[in-house]
Amino acid sequence: MKPSKIRRADPFFERETARYENPLPSREYIVQVLEQAAVPMTADELVHALDIEPHERDYFVRRLAAMEREAQLMRNRRDAYIIPDKADLIAGRVDGHPDGFGFVIVGDDRTPPGAKADRKDIFLSAQEMRSVLHGDRVLVRISGTDRRGRPEGKVVEVTERANTRLIARVVEEHGVQFCIAENRRIRQQIVLAAPEKGKRAPKATAGAVVEVELIEQPTRYTPPIGRVVEVLGNYGDSGMEIEIALRKHDMPHEFSPRVLAATKRLPDEVREKDHAGRVDLRELPLVTIDGETAKDFDDAVYCEKQGRGFRLVVAIADVSHYVKPGTALDEEAFERGNSVYFPRRVIPMLPEKLSNGLCSLNPEVDRLCMVCDMDVSAAGVIQRYRFYAAVMNSKARLTYTEVAAAIYDKDADARKRLKPLLPRLEALDAVFRAFAKARAKRGAIDFETVETQMLFNDAGKIERIVPYARNDAHRLIEECMLAANVCASRFLEENGQPTLYRVHEGPSEDRLQKLRAFLGEFGFQLGGGDKPHAKDYAALLELIGDRPDRQLLQTVMLRSLRQAIYSPDNVGHFGLAYEAYTHFTSPIRRYPDLLVHRAIKAVLAKKKYEPGDWSDIGLHCSTTERRADEASRDVTSWLKCYFMQDRVGEEFEGSVSAVVPFGLFVALDDVFIEGLVHISDLGADYFHHDEGKHRLVGERSGRIYRLADRIRIQVVRVDLDNTRIDFRLAGGGERDFGRIPQAALLKPKAGPTGPASRRRVTAEAARTSSFEDNARPAKKAAAPDQAASTSGRKADRADDGDAAPRSRGKASAGRTGGKASAPAPVKAKKAAAKKTSSKKAANAKGAGKKSPATSGAAKSEVANNGAAKTAPATKILAGKGAAGKTAAKKSAPGKSTGKKTAVKKAPAKKTTAKPTPSRSAKTAAPKRRIRE
C-alpha cells in the first residue's frame, strides 16, 4: 500500500523505509507532531494525526511505549502523551552514592564512557533516592538548589528500572533477615519475602552471599522486596570475590547451550580446504612472544633485514573465519565485548576451544591468520604495507623473559637455547630501535608508572605484591603491534571503509586551563596554545627531567588527559601521536579487532562491510571495556583489603596518590596498596581543598598536603564489606608531615568581626598576653601544634560517610612549645577587657595571630568534625588534644579569684622535619608507555 501524504511528510521516511518492511512514523516525527499540536495528545489522537492503519495500531502503541521508557514521551494523569521538556521535566539516569544521596546524570546515553558531556547533573537527596535504585532512568523536576549551589531535583516518574536481580549479603538482626546489596551505590535494605507457595526457596544463613530477584521495586514509603534465587557461598570463600564482581556488574560468564553447540560443530584442527585462497607462510619462522602465564596467542612476528631497512611480518589469528556475523558465537562475543582478566581467572570472549585452541597461534601447528606485511625504513618509517589472508605454523612459543635474556642480557644459556632463532630476534630488536626513534620524533608520550603483580598462596589469597618489571622485549612486541594497527587504520581509511577507530582526544579546555595554572607555580609552561600536541607533553616531560617533584608533575599531566574510546569518527590518538589508529591485533579477546578483520576482508573482496550502526557498536564496546575494568578493580581491591586485615597497626612509607575534599589517598611503597587518610586525621585545623593545585591547606596552621608528598602512615582500619582501608599519620599526628610555608607563619590571619567575635578576641588576648607581649617575630616560630585525635569520637566524613577509629595521642603545646595554659577565669577576662587601649591593641593583634580566622572557618568544610558551625578559638587551640584536656583539669572552672593567671613560659622547641627521599629516588620506576 502506498503511504499517505502525511506519512511521506516524515523527515526520516527514507531511513524508516530502509530499516523496516512496513515502516512506522519515526520517533522524531512523533515528537514533531506533538510539538506542533502544542497540547497533550492521547494515543487515539496520535493514531488519527499520523494516519495509522488499523493493522499498524498495535505496533505503533509499542513504539510509543518504547519512547516512554526512554523518556522521549511521558503520559500525564489523563493518559495523554506530553513532551517532558515542555513540562519542565528532565530525563536522566540515576547515579547513586554510597552515602545515600545521588545524582541524575543528564544527557544522551550515547555519550561514551570517558567522554564527558557538557551538562550539569541534578542532585537527589537521600529522601528522593528512597524510591529509585542506582541505574534507574527517571524524569525529574528542578525543585531548587542544594547548599553547594547544585540544582536539586524531585523524582516525578521512574521510566525504566535497571535492577531486576542483585548480589547481596544476608544480614540477620533480632531474628529478622534482610539483604544488603554488594553494590554500595544501592543503599536500601532488601526485605526478603516468603517463598512462593509450592516452591522451596534456597536456605540462606546470615553472612551468606546470595543472588536476589526483586519482586517489588522501592517506593517513597516501602523498601525493595526480593526473593533469594541462588546462594553463592560464604563471603570469605576462595574465588567468591570474582563471583560477586561478575554478577554485580551483570557480566556474561557462562556460555549458552546455543554457543556451546555451535562451538562443538567447529573442527578440532585447521582443515586442508580452509587453505584455499590463502598465502602459505608455514615455512616462514614466525614466533610468538608472550608472558609466562599466557594461554591465548593472538600474534606472531617475523623480521629480516632488507637492504638498509627491514621486512616486518605481523600475523594475527583469523578469528573472523570461524566467527561469522549473525551467528550465536558472534552474538555472544558482541555481548561480552572483550575478555576479562581477573587475578587467577579469565572470563574469555570466546569459548576455550577457539580462544586457546583453534584460533590460538600455538607452536608447531597450522593456523589461519590475517597478515600485515610491512617494509620499514632504517628511520622507522613504514614505506609500504599489504594485508592478506594466510596459513602459518609458529616455530616457537617464546616468553618476554627468555627473549630479554638472550638479546639484551646476553645470557649464554638463553642464546644457546634460541640459537636457530637469534638472527630473526636480533632483526626484530633492530626494527624496534628504529620504531623507538620514530616514536620519539613523533612525540608520543611516555609516562613512568609502577606496575604490580599479585602472588597468591594455595588458599587463593594474596601472599605478597611485587613490582612487575617490564623489559625491552615487551616494548619490542608493542611497537610491532602499534605498526600493524596503524597500517590497518590507514588501509580502511584510504579505501573508504567505515570502521571503529581507537580515539583518544586531547585534554579538554577546562583540564588544560587547570594544568597550565598548576605548572605555572613550578615555572613550567606547556606549549601548543589552546590545542597542545602530544609532542608538547613529551617535551615538557623531558624538560622536567629527574627533579624530585617529577612524580607530582607527571601525575597531574597524566590526569589532564581523557580516556580512549571506540568511535567511527576518526579524531586521532593523542597519546600515541597518531592521526589514525585502530585495534587489529587482538581479535581473540576484543570484539572491535574482530570487526576490523571483517572490514579488511571486505575491502580485499571489493565489498563493503556494514554490521549496523557503528556509533552504537562503538559505544557498546567502550562500555564493556569500562565494565571489565571496574570489575577487575573491585576484585583487586577486595583481595588487597583481605591482605591488609592482618597488618592493622603497622606503619608504612608512601606517597600521596590523590587529594580529595575529604582527605588524602596514600599509595604505600612496599605493599603497593592504597588507603585513605581522612581529613579529620590531619590535625586540629580546618583544611580546604584546592582542586587546581591538588592540595589540602590548613586554615590556621598553613600546613599543606599535596599530591606526591612523601608521608608515613599507620594502618588503623580495614573494612572488607566496603573494600576500604583507613590510614592515619604515623605517631598520632605528631610527626611533621606536610609543608608550612614561611609566608603562612609571617602573615597574621584576619581577625573575626562582630560583637560576639570581639568579646572572644578580647578574652583570648587576656589569656595569651604573657606569651605575646614578649613574642619575637614569627620567622623563628616553631612548628604549629598537631593535636592528635581522641579515641571513641566519631568523625563525620565529608564524602565517605563512615567513621574511622581514632586513637589518643600527645598534642603539642602550641606555637611557642610551652605547656598549654588553662582557660582564663571569668573575672580575669573582665579585668583584661579594662586594660588601656594600647594594651588592648597589642593583645588583640597577638590574638589575631594565635586564633583561627573564624569567619573563614564558617565557610569551609570542617576538617575535624564536619560541622558547619564555627568553633570558638579556645576549642581549636586546646580542646582537641590531650594537652588541652590536661590544662583544663589544672584550672578550676567557676572559682575565679579576680587575679591574673600567671603562666610559666617554656623554652621554644625547634623541630625540623627529616627530608624523606622521593619515590623515584628509592626505586627507579620502569617506563610504561601508552599502549593500545
Short mmCIF file of C-alpha atoms in Angstrom, two decimals, residues 90-423:
data_model
loop_
_atom_site.label_atom_id
_atom_site.label_comp_id
_atom_site.label_asym_id
_atom_site.label_seq_id
_atom_site.Cartn_x
_atom_site.Cartn_y
_atom_site.Cartn_z
CA ILE A 90 14.44 16.43 32.72
CA ALA A 91 15.28 12.86 31.77
CA GLY A 92 18.36 11.10 33.03
CA ARG A 93 19.92 8.13 34.71
CA VAL A 94 20.27 7.80 38.49
CA ASP A 95 23.83 7.61 39.78
CA GLY A 96 23.72 6.56 43.44
CA HIS A 97 26.34 7.48 46.04
CA PRO A 98 27.43 5.18 48.90
CA ASP A 99 26.36 7.85 51.40
CA GLY A 100 22.72 7.55 50.36
CA PHE A 101 22.24 10.59 48.14
CA GLY A 102 22.60 10.54 44.36
CA PHE A 103 22.54 12.42 41.08
CA VAL A 104 20.57 12.33 37.87
CA ILE A 105 23.06 12.12 35.04
CA VAL A 106 21.59 14.34 32.36
CA GLY A 107 22.41 13.82 28.73
CA ASP A 108 22.30 11.30 25.95
CA ASP A 109 23.11 7.73 26.91
CA ARG A 110 25.09 7.61 23.69
CA THR A 111 27.80 9.66 25.32
CA PRO A 112 30.69 7.16 25.55
CA PRO A 113 32.34 6.44 28.89
CA GLY A 114 35.28 8.77 29.38
CA ALA A 115 33.81 11.46 27.13
CA LYS A 116 32.14 13.89 29.48
CA ALA A 117 29.21 15.78 28.03
CA ASP A 118 28.52 19.45 28.69
CA ARG A 119 25.86 19.07 31.35
CA LYS A 120 25.03 19.88 34.92
CA ASP A 121 23.88 16.84 36.86
CA ILE A 122 20.97 17.13 39.27
CA PHE A 123 21.36 16.36 42.94
CA LEU A 124 18.92 13.92 44.58
CA SER A 125 18.61 13.94 48.36
CA ALA A 126 18.58 10.72 50.37
CA GLN A 127 14.81 11.08 50.69
CA GLU A 128 14.36 11.24 46.91
CA MET A 129 16.68 8.25 46.50
CA ARG A 130 14.35 6.07 48.55
CA SER A 131 12.10 5.43 45.53
CA VAL A 132 14.85 4.67 43.00
CA LEU A 133 17.89 2.45 42.64
CA HIS A 134 21.24 3.13 41.04
CA GLY A 135 20.93 2.94 37.24
CA ASP A 136 17.19 3.63 37.01
CA ARG A 137 16.01 6.05 34.33
CA VAL A 138 13.84 8.85 35.70
CA LEU A 139 12.10 12.11 34.94
CA VAL A 140 12.83 14.83 37.48
CA ARG A 141 11.74 18.39 38.04
CA ILE A 142 14.13 21.02 39.42
CA SER A 143 12.96 21.91 42.92
CA GLY A 144 15.74 24.31 43.97
CA THR A 145 19.45 24.30 44.71
CA ASP A 146 21.40 22.47 47.41
CA ARG A 147 23.88 24.05 49.82
CA ARG A 148 26.66 23.81 47.23
CA GLY A 149 24.65 25.61 44.59
CA ARG A 150 23.90 22.50 42.55
CA PRO A 151 20.42 22.06 41.03
CA GLU A 152 18.34 19.78 43.23
CA GLY A 153 15.60 17.62 41.76
CA LYS A 154 12.43 15.80 42.69
CA VAL A 155 11.67 12.45 41.07
CA VAL A 156 8.42 12.70 39.10
CA GLU A 157 8.45 9.32 37.41
CA VAL A 158 10.64 6.25 37.04
CA THR A 159 10.60 5.43 33.33
CA GLU A 160 12.78 2.33 33.42
CA ARG A 161 14.06 0.07 36.17
CA ALA A 162 17.67 -1.05 35.81
CA ASN A 163 17.82 -3.71 38.52
CA THR A 164 15.88 -6.96 38.50
CA ARG A 165 18.48 -9.11 40.23
CA LEU A 166 21.13 -8.09 42.74
CA ILE A 167 24.07 -9.70 44.50
CA ALA A 168 23.65 -9.15 48.22
CA ARG A 169 24.78 -10.33 51.63
CA VAL A 170 22.27 -11.75 54.12
CA VAL A 171 22.10 -9.92 57.44
CA GLU A 172 20.09 -11.07 60.46
CA GLU A 173 19.06 -8.75 63.32
CA HIS A 174 16.70 -9.76 66.11
CA GLY A 175 15.65 -12.82 64.17
CA VAL A 176 14.71 -10.81 61.06
CA GLN A 177 16.61 -11.41 57.80
CA PHE A 178 17.23 -8.84 55.11
CA CYS A 179 19.86 -8.26 52.45
CA ILE A 180 22.42 -5.55 51.79
CA ALA A 181 23.43 -5.11 48.14
CA GLU A 182 27.09 -5.63 47.26
CA ASN A 183 26.84 -2.60 45.00
CA ARG A 184 27.38 0.16 47.56
CA ARG A 185 25.58 2.63 45.34
CA ILE A 186 22.38 0.84 46.33
CA ARG A 187 21.79 1.76 49.96
CA GLN A 188 18.25 0.42 50.51
CA GLN A 189 17.91 -2.72 52.57
CA ILE A 190 16.16 -5.50 50.64
CA VAL A 191 13.35 -7.19 52.58
CA LEU A 192 13.21 -10.95 51.99
CA ALA A 193 9.77 -12.24 51.08
CA ALA A 194 8.43 -15.66 51.94
CA PRO A 195 8.92 -18.31 49.21
CA GLU A 196 6.15 -18.82 46.69
CA LYS A 197 3.58 -21.44 47.50
CA GLY A 198 4.65 -24.88 46.44
CA LYS A 199 8.25 -23.79 45.84
CA ARG A 200 11.24 -24.35 48.04
CA ALA A 201 13.50 -21.34 48.42
CA PRO A 202 17.29 -21.76 48.86
CA LYS A 203 18.25 -21.61 52.51
CA ALA A 204 20.44 -18.59 53.24
CA THR A 205 22.14 -18.07 56.59
CA ALA A 206 23.47 -14.79 57.95
CA GLY A 207 26.66 -13.78 56.17
CA ALA A 208 25.92 -15.75 53.01
CA VAL A 209 26.33 -14.13 49.59
CA VAL A 210 23.15 -14.59 47.56
CA GLU A 211 21.51 -13.56 44.32
CA VAL A 212 18.21 -11.83 44.98
CA GLU A 213 15.40 -11.34 42.48
CA LEU A 214 13.45 -8.15 43.10
CA ILE A 215 9.72 -8.78 43.10
CA GLU A 216 8.84 -5.24 44.27
CA GLN A 217 10.81 -2.13 43.39
CA PRO A 218 11.21 0.55 46.08
CA THR A 219 8.73 3.37 46.53
CA ARG A 220 8.88 6.54 48.58
CA TYR A 221 7.35 4.65 51.52
CA THR A 222 8.41 0.99 51.09
CA PRO A 223 11.80 -0.69 50.62
CA PRO A 224 12.53 -3.13 47.78
CA ILE A 225 11.32 -6.69 48.31
CA GLY A 226 13.10 -9.73 46.92
CA ARG A 227 13.48 -13.50 46.97
CA VAL A 228 16.71 -15.47 47.15
CA VAL A 229 17.22 -17.38 43.90
CA GLU A 230 20.77 -18.64 44.46
CA VAL A 231 23.18 -18.98 47.37
CA LEU A 232 26.70 -18.34 46.09
CA GLY A 233 28.54 -19.22 49.31
CA ASN A 234 30.21 -17.55 52.24
CA TYR A 235 31.81 -14.15 51.99
CA GLY A 236 35.35 -15.35 52.63
CA ASP A 237 35.32 -18.38 50.31
CA SER A 238 38.14 -18.59 47.78
CA GLY A 239 37.10 -17.04 44.49
CA MET A 240 33.93 -15.52 45.96
CA GLU A 241 35.16 -12.00 45.17
CA ILE A 242 35.15 -12.88 41.45
CA GLU A 243 31.68 -14.44 41.57
CA ILE A 244 30.39 -11.28 43.26
CA ALA A 245 32.04 -8.99 40.71
CA LEU A 246 30.67 -10.94 37.74
CA ARG A 247 27.10 -10.72 38.96
CA LYS A 248 27.39 -7.24 40.40
CA HIS A 249 28.42 -5.85 37.01
CA ASP A 250 25.99 -8.10 35.13
CA MET A 251 28.79 -9.68 33.11
CA PRO A 252 28.08 -12.75 30.93
CA HIS A 253 30.28 -15.55 32.27
CA GLU A 254 28.63 -18.78 31.15
CA PHE A 255 28.20 -19.73 27.50
CA SER A 256 24.66 -20.56 26.41
CA PRO A 257 23.72 -24.00 25.04
CA ARG A 258 23.45 -22.45 21.55
CA VAL A 259 27.01 -21.18 21.75
CA LEU A 260 28.34 -24.47 23.08
CA ALA A 261 26.54 -26.36 20.33
CA ALA A 262 27.99 -24.03 17.68
CA THR A 263 31.46 -24.49 19.15
CA LYS A 264 31.11 -28.26 19.12
CA ARG A 265 30.43 -28.20 15.37
CA LEU A 266 33.76 -26.50 14.69
CA PRO A 267 36.70 -28.68 13.61
CA ASP A 268 39.46 -29.52 16.06
CA GLU A 269 42.23 -28.56 13.66
CA VAL A 270 42.68 -26.48 10.52
CA ARG A 271 41.35 -28.42 7.52
CA GLU A 272 43.01 -28.57 4.14
CA LYS A 273 40.04 -26.91 2.44
CA ASP A 274 40.49 -23.88 4.73
CA HIS A 275 43.82 -23.13 2.96
CA ALA A 276 42.05 -22.08 -0.23
CA GLY A 277 42.78 -18.50 -1.28
CA ARG A 278 45.45 -18.02 1.38
CA VAL A 279 49.17 -17.31 1.20
CA ASP A 280 51.21 -20.21 2.58
CA LEU A 281 53.57 -18.89 5.28
CA ARG A 282 54.17 -22.22 7.01
CA GLU A 283 57.88 -22.15 6.17
CA LEU A 284 58.38 -18.62 7.47
CA PRO A 285 59.90 -18.79 11.00
CA LEU A 286 57.16 -16.82 12.78
CA VAL A 287 57.28 -16.92 16.59
CA THR A 288 55.00 -15.80 19.41
CA ILE A 289 56.39 -13.78 22.35
CA ASP A 290 54.10 -13.52 25.39
CA GLY A 291 54.07 -13.68 29.17
CA GLU A 292 54.77 -16.90 31.08
CA THR A 293 51.12 -17.43 32.05
CA ALA A 294 49.54 -16.61 28.66
CA LYS A 295 47.34 -19.28 27.07
CA ASP A 296 45.81 -17.47 24.09
CA PHE A 297 48.32 -16.33 21.47
CA ASP A 298 46.90 -13.63 19.18
CA ASP A 299 50.03 -12.58 17.34
CA ALA A 300 53.23 -13.87 15.81
CA VAL A 301 56.12 -11.85 14.37
CA TYR A 302 58.97 -12.21 11.89
CA CYS A 303 61.63 -9.73 10.77
CA GLU A 304 64.53 -9.76 8.31
CA LYS A 305 66.98 -7.19 7.00
CA GLN A 306 66.07 -5.85 3.58
CA GLY A 307 68.70 -3.52 2.18
CA ARG A 308 69.04 -0.66 4.63
CA GLY A 309 65.59 -1.31 6.02
CA PHE A 310 63.50 -4.25 7.20
CA ARG A 311 60.66 -6.55 6.24
CA LEU A 312 58.33 -6.94 9.22
CA VAL A 313 55.54 -9.54 9.19
CA VAL A 314 52.85 -9.42 11.87
CA ALA A 315 50.46 -12.39 11.72
CA ILE A 316 47.21 -12.19 13.72
CA ALA A 317 44.84 -15.09 14.45
CA ASP A 318 41.99 -15.15 11.91
CA VAL A 319 39.02 -15.34 14.27
CA SER A 320 36.66 -13.97 11.62
CA HIS A 321 36.98 -17.23 9.64
CA TYR A 322 35.20 -19.11 12.43
CA VAL A 323 33.00 -16.43 13.99
CA LYS A 324 30.60 -15.36 11.27
CA PRO A 325 28.27 -12.34 11.55
CA GLY A 326 24.84 -13.08 12.98
CA THR A 327 25.76 -16.47 14.46
CA ALA A 328 25.40 -17.47 18.11
CA LEU A 329 29.16 -17.14 18.56
CA ASP A 330 29.12 -13.61 17.12
CA GLU A 331 26.19 -12.51 19.29
CA GLU A 332 27.90 -13.85 22.42
CA ALA A 333 31.20 -12.17 21.52
CA PHE A 334 29.42 -8.86 20.94
CA GLU A 335 27.56 -9.12 24.26
CA ARG A 336 30.81 -9.73 26.17
CA GLY A 337 32.77 -7.18 24.17
CA ASN A 338 36.12 -8.37 25.47
CA SER A 339 37.81 -10.92 27.67
CA VAL A 340 38.05 -10.03 31.34
CA TYR A 341 41.24 -10.75 33.26
CA PHE A 342 40.94 -11.31 36.99
CA PRO A 343 43.76 -12.46 39.26
CA ARG A 344 43.95 -16.25 38.71
CA ARG A 345 40.92 -16.37 36.39
CA VAL A 346 39.97 -15.25 32.89
CA ILE A 347 36.44 -14.80 31.53
CA PRO A 348 37.07 -15.27 27.78
CA MET A 349 35.17 -13.55 25.00
CA LEU A 350 35.16 -16.79 23.01
CA PRO A 351 34.81 -20.43 24.13
CA GLU A 352 38.06 -22.12 25.09
CA LYS A 353 38.06 -24.32 22.01
CA LEU A 354 38.56 -21.15 19.97
CA SER A 355 40.49 -18.86 22.34
CA ASN A 356 43.05 -21.42 23.49
CA GLY A 357 42.80 -23.87 20.62
CA LEU A 358 41.67 -23.35 17.04
CA CYS A 359 42.39 -19.58 16.92
CA SER A 360 45.43 -19.52 19.21
CA LEU A 361 48.76 -19.45 17.36
CA ASN A 362 50.16 -22.42 19.24
CA PRO A 363 53.62 -23.73 18.25
CA GLU A 364 54.13 -26.41 15.60
CA VAL A 365 50.51 -26.48 14.40
CA ASP A 366 48.87 -24.96 11.33
CA ARG A 367 46.74 -21.90 12.00
CA LEU A 368 44.77 -19.45 9.86
CA CYS A 369 45.83 -15.83 10.15
CA MET A 370 45.49 -12.30 8.77
CA VAL A 371 48.86 -10.77 7.91
CA CYS A 372 50.18 -7.23 7.81
CA ASP A 373 53.37 -7.35 5.73
CA MET A 374 55.40 -4.13 6.06
CA ASP A 375 58.53 -2.58 4.57
CA VAL A 376 60.16 -0.38 7.22
CA SER A 377 62.98 2.10 6.61
CA ALA A 378 66.04 2.42 8.83
CA ALA A 379 64.42 5.52 10.32
CA GLY A 380 61.36 3.52 11.45
CA VAL A 381 59.01 4.80 8.74
CA ILE A 382 56.54 2.33 7.20
CA GLN A 383 57.07 2.78 3.46
CA ARG A 384 54.80 0.05 2.10
CA TYR A 385 52.38 -2.48 3.54
CA ARG A 386 49.81 -5.02 2.42
CA PHE A 387 47.18 -7.20 4.05
CA TYR A 388 46.37 -10.77 3.09
CA ALA A 389 44.91 -13.98 4.50
CA ALA A 390 47.43 -16.74 5.16
CA VAL A 391 48.11 -20.06 6.82
CA MET A 392 51.09 -20.25 9.20
CA ASN A 393 52.92 -22.57 11.55
CA SER A 394 54.56 -20.96 14.60
CA LYS A 395 58.11 -22.18 15.13
CA ALA A 396 58.34 -21.35 18.86
CA ARG A 397 56.39 -20.10 21.87
CA LEU A 398 58.78 -17.62 23.49
CA THR A 399 58.43 -15.51 26.61
CA TYR A 400 59.47 -11.93 27.26
CA THR A 401 61.89 -13.10 29.91
CA GLU A 402 63.86 -15.52 27.74
CA VAL A 403 63.98 -13.12 24.76
CA ALA A 404 65.28 -10.35 27.01
CA ALA A 405 67.85 -12.74 28.49
CA ALA A 406 69.10 -13.75 25.05
CA ILE A 407 69.04 -10.39 23.27
CA TYR A 408 69.64 -7.80 25.97
CA ASP A 409 71.34 -9.64 28.84
CA LYS A 410 73.46 -11.80 26.50
CA ASP A 411 72.79 -14.82 28.70
CA ALA A 412 74.85 -17.72 27.32
CA ASP A 413 72.31 -20.45 28.14
CA ALA A 414 69.43 -18.48 26.66
CA ARG A 415 71.38 -17.69 23.49
CA LYS A 416 72.35 -21.33 23.08
CA ARG A 417 68.74 -22.46 23.51
CA LEU A 418 67.46 -19.89 20.98
CA LYS A 419 70.40 -20.12 18.58
CA PRO A 420 68.35 -21.01 15.44
CA LEU A 421 66.08 -18.00 16.05
CA LEU A 422 68.73 -15.46 17.10
CA PRO A 423 69.18 -13.75 13.67
#
